[in-house]
Amino acid sequence: MAGTIPVWTPPALAIAGTADTFPVRRIFCVGRNYVEHQKEMGGDGREAPFWFIKSAHALVAGGGNVHYPPKTANYHYETEMVVALARGGRRIAVADANAHVFGYAVGLDMTRRDLQQWGKDHGRPWDFGKDFDEAAPCGALAPAAKIGHPAKGAIWLRVNGKERQKADLSDMIWNVPEQIAYLSQYYTLEPGDIIFSGTPAGVGPVQPGDELHAGIDGVGELKAKIMPAL
Ligand code: MN
């Protein structure tokens, strides 16, 4: 059947150490999932996880040049571990969740903080603050078959060589199996879905010319350079 427009290639992540790629279906993101970041954003205690979604179109596979987005004066980084699902399902038990994971990567949940704040203040959606062009740089996936399921280890970000974020995966309020189990109560998860598992404290603004270097010990690294707006 003839289409009206060309079918695009699904966004895909590299798989470390191979020539294979991992096609991405949806990007789920959890908010305020590290205690110190929850505090810096004004939270208190262990509330239920809350979520937002980015388009797969927002991926910047492998990082590299990332353009300063339009309509913001407060463009922030958030360093996160990304979890890629090889198997979907609904109502997945916490104890079974890791078996659904293909692998892990380092990602940046880039945020137009002023637009997100406007949404919070006005009871409006976060989409314009979180889901925009190039809002999800993400490094290569390290397969769980090689590295296991990291539940501890340093997660860090340097901007122009200066440390801006530093925490441990074990500081997550809701760990990865709990996140998968929770999401699967609300969605039928599918192969290719990925999860941004939350950022530690230390979020802040970047400007064109800034160089971001993020990493998670045992998982991988990601570099991005902020370019002038298109
Ligand atoms: Mn985030």
Coordinates of C-alpha atoms and ligand atoms in Angstrom, one line a residue:
M1 CA 0.0 0.0 0.0
A2 CA 1.4 3.4 -1.0
G3 CA 2.0 5.7 1.9
T4 CA 1.5 9.5 1.8
I5 CA 4.9 10.2 3.4
P6 CA 8.0 8.1 3.8
V7 CA 8.0 5.8 6.8
W8 CA 10.8 7.0 9.1
T9 CA 13.4 4.8 10.8
P10 CA 12.6 4.3 14.5
P11 CA 15.0 6.1 16.8
A12 CA 17.6 3.6 18.1
L13 CA 20.3 3.3 20.6
A14 CA 23.7 1.8 20.0
I15 CA 24.5 -1.4 21.9
A16 CA 28.0 -1.2 23.4
G17 CA 30.5 -3.5 21.9
T18 CA 28.3 -4.5 19.0
A19 CA 27.1 -3.2 15.6
D20 CA 23.5 -3.8 16.7
T21 CA 21.0 -1.2 17.7
F22 CA 18.0 -1.1 20.0
P23 CA 14.9 0.6 18.5
V24 CA 13.1 2.9 20.9
R25 CA 9.3 2.8 21.2
R26 CA 8.5 5.1 24.2
I27 CA 10.4 7.1 26.8
F28 CA 9.0 7.0 30.3
C29 CA 10.5 9.3 32.9
V30 CA 10.1 9.2 36.6
G31 CA 10.2 12.5 38.6
R32 CA 12.0 13.3 41.9
N33 CA 13.5 9.8 42.5
Y34 CA 16.5 10.7 44.5
V35 CA 16.1 12.0 48.1
E36 CA 18.4 15.1 47.8
H37 CA 16.9 16.0 44.4
Q38 CA 13.4 15.7 45.8
K39 CA 14.4 18.1 48.5
E40 CA 16.0 20.6 46.1
M41 CA 12.7 20.6 44.1
G42 CA 10.6 21.1 47.2
G43 CA 9.4 17.6 48.1
D44 CA 9.4 15.8 51.4
G45 CA 9.3 12.0 52.1
R46 CA 8.5 9.0 49.9
E47 CA 5.6 9.9 47.8
A48 CA 4.3 7.6 45.0
P49 CA 6.4 7.9 41.9
F50 CA 5.1 10.2 39.3
W51 CA 5.8 10.1 35.6
F52 CA 6.0 12.0 32.4
I53 CA 6.7 10.9 28.8
K54 CA 9.0 12.1 26.1
S55 CA 8.6 11.3 22.4
A56 CA 11.1 8.8 21.0
H57 CA 11.8 11.6 18.5
A58 CA 13.5 13.5 21.3
L59 CA 16.4 11.0 21.5
V60 CA 19.9 12.0 20.6
A61 CA 21.6 8.7 20.4
G62 CA 25.2 8.8 21.5
G63 CA 25.1 12.4 22.6
G64 CA 27.4 14.8 20.7
N65 CA 26.0 18.1 19.6
V66 CA 22.8 19.2 21.3
H67 CA 21.2 22.5 20.4
Y68 CA 20.0 25.0 22.9
P69 CA 16.2 24.7 22.6
P70 CA 13.8 27.6 21.7
K71 CA 11.6 29.5 24.1
T72 CA 13.6 28.9 27.3
A73 CA 16.0 31.0 29.4
N74 CA 16.6 28.2 31.9
Y75 CA 17.7 25.0 30.2
H76 CA 18.8 22.3 32.6
Y77 CA 20.6 19.0 32.6
E78 CA 19.4 15.9 34.6
T79 CA 21.7 12.9 34.6
E80 CA 19.9 9.6 34.8
M81 CA 20.3 5.9 34.3
V82 CA 18.2 4.7 31.4
V83 CA 16.6 1.3 31.5
A84 CA 15.7 -0.5 28.2
L85 CA 13.1 -3.1 28.1
A86 CA 13.5 -6.3 25.9
R87 CA 10.2 -7.7 27.0
G88 CA 6.9 -6.0 27.8
G89 CA 4.0 -7.0 29.9
R90 CA 1.3 -5.7 32.3
R91 CA 1.1 -6.0 36.1
I92 CA 4.8 -7.2 36.3
A93 CA 5.8 -8.2 39.7
V94 CA 8.8 -6.5 41.3
A95 CA 10.6 -9.8 41.6
D96 CA 10.2 -10.5 37.9
A97 CA 11.0 -7.0 36.6
N98 CA 14.7 -7.4 36.0
A99 CA 14.0 -10.3 33.6
H100 CA 12.3 -7.7 31.3
V101 CA 15.4 -5.5 31.0
F102 CA 17.7 -5.6 28.0
G103 CA 20.2 -3.2 29.3
Y104 CA 21.2 0.2 30.8
A105 CA 22.7 3.4 29.6
V106 CA 23.5 7.0 30.7
G107 CA 21.0 9.6 29.7
L108 CA 20.3 13.3 30.0
D109 CA 16.7 14.4 30.8
M110 CA 17.1 17.8 29.3
T111 CA 14.5 20.2 30.6
R112 CA 13.2 23.7 29.9
R113 CA 12.9 24.4 33.6
D114 CA 11.1 27.7 33.2
L115 CA 8.4 26.1 31.0
Q116 CA 8.1 23.1 33.4
Q117 CA 7.7 25.6 36.3
W118 CA 5.0 27.5 34.5
G119 CA 3.1 24.2 34.0
K120 CA 3.5 23.4 37.7
D121 CA 2.3 26.9 38.7
H122 CA -0.7 26.8 36.4
G123 CA -1.8 23.2 36.7
R124 CA -0.9 22.6 33.1
P125 CA 1.0 19.7 31.4
W126 CA 4.8 19.5 31.5
D127 CA 5.2 18.5 27.9
F128 CA 6.7 21.8 26.7
G129 CA 9.2 21.7 29.6
K130 CA 10.3 18.1 29.0
D131 CA 9.4 16.8 25.5
F132 CA 11.1 18.9 22.8
D133 CA 13.7 18.4 20.0
E134 CA 16.9 16.8 21.3
A135 CA 15.6 16.6 24.9
A136 CA 16.8 13.0 25.5
P137 CA 20.5 12.5 24.7
C138 CA 21.3 8.9 25.6
G139 CA 24.5 6.8 25.4
A140 CA 25.1 3.2 24.2
L141 CA 23.2 0.4 26.0
A142 CA 25.3 -1.9 28.1
P143 CA 23.5 -5.3 28.0
A144 CA 22.3 -6.8 31.3
A145 CA 23.7 -10.1 30.0
K146 CA 27.2 -8.4 30.4
I147 CA 26.9 -6.1 33.3
G148 CA 24.0 -7.5 35.3
H149 CA 21.4 -5.2 36.9
P150 CA 23.2 -2.3 38.6
A151 CA 21.6 -1.3 41.9
K152 CA 24.5 0.7 43.2
G153 CA 27.4 2.6 41.8
A154 CA 28.3 6.2 41.2
I155 CA 26.2 8.4 38.9
W156 CA 27.9 11.7 38.1
L157 CA 28.0 14.7 35.8
R158 CA 30.7 17.1 35.0
V159 CA 30.1 20.4 33.2
N160 CA 33.2 21.9 31.6
G161 CA 35.2 19.6 33.8
K162 CA 33.5 20.6 37.1
E163 CA 31.5 18.1 39.1
R164 CA 27.8 19.1 39.2
Q165 CA 26.0 15.9 40.1
K166 CA 27.3 13.0 42.1
A167 CA 25.3 10.3 43.9
D168 CA 24.9 6.6 44.0
L169 CA 22.2 4.5 42.2
S170 CA 21.3 3.1 45.6
D171 CA 20.1 6.6 46.6
M172 CA 17.0 6.1 44.3
I173 CA 13.7 6.3 46.2
W174 CA 12.0 3.8 43.9
N175 CA 14.5 1.3 42.5
V176 CA 14.4 0.1 38.9
P177 CA 12.3 -3.1 39.5
E178 CA 9.8 -1.1 41.5
Q179 CA 9.6 1.4 38.7
I180 CA 8.9 -1.2 36.1
A181 CA 6.3 -2.9 38.3
Y182 CA 4.6 0.4 39.0
L183 CA 4.5 1.5 35.3
S184 CA 3.2 -1.8 34.2
Q185 CA 0.1 -1.3 36.3
Y186 CA -0.8 1.7 34.2
Y187 CA 0.6 0.7 30.8
T188 CA 1.1 -2.4 28.8
L189 CA 4.8 -2.1 28.5
E190 CA 6.4 -3.1 25.2
P191 CA 9.8 -4.2 23.9
G192 CA 11.7 -1.0 23.0
D193 CA 10.2 1.1 25.8
I194 CA 12.9 2.9 27.8
I195 CA 12.8 4.4 31.3
F196 CA 14.7 7.5 32.5
S197 CA 15.0 6.5 36.2
G198 CA 15.4 9.9 37.8
T199 CA 18.2 12.4 38.5
P200 CA 20.2 13.1 41.7
A201 CA 20.6 16.6 43.2
G202 CA 22.6 19.3 41.6
V203 CA 20.5 20.1 38.5
G204 CA 21.3 23.4 36.9
P205 CA 21.4 25.5 33.7
V206 CA 23.7 25.2 30.7
Q207 CA 24.6 27.5 27.9
P208 CA 25.8 27.2 24.4
G209 CA 29.5 26.1 24.5
D210 CA 29.1 24.1 27.7
E211 CA 30.4 20.5 27.6
L212 CA 28.6 17.8 29.6
H213 CA 30.3 14.6 30.6
A214 CA 28.0 12.1 32.4
G215 CA 28.7 8.6 33.6
I216 CA 27.5 5.7 35.7
D217 CA 30.2 3.4 37.0
G218 CA 29.8 0.0 35.4
V219 CA 27.3 1.2 32.9
G220 CA 28.9 3.8 30.6
E221 CA 29.5 7.4 29.8
L222 CA 27.9 10.1 27.7
K223 CA 29.2 13.4 26.3
A224 CA 27.2 16.3 25.0
K225 CA 28.1 19.7 23.8
I226 CA 25.5 22.5 23.9
M227 CA 25.3 24.3 20.6
P228 CA 23.7 27.6 19.7
A229 CA 20.0 27.5 19.0
L230 CA 19.0 26.4 15.5
Ligands
MN1 MN 14.4 13.7 35.2

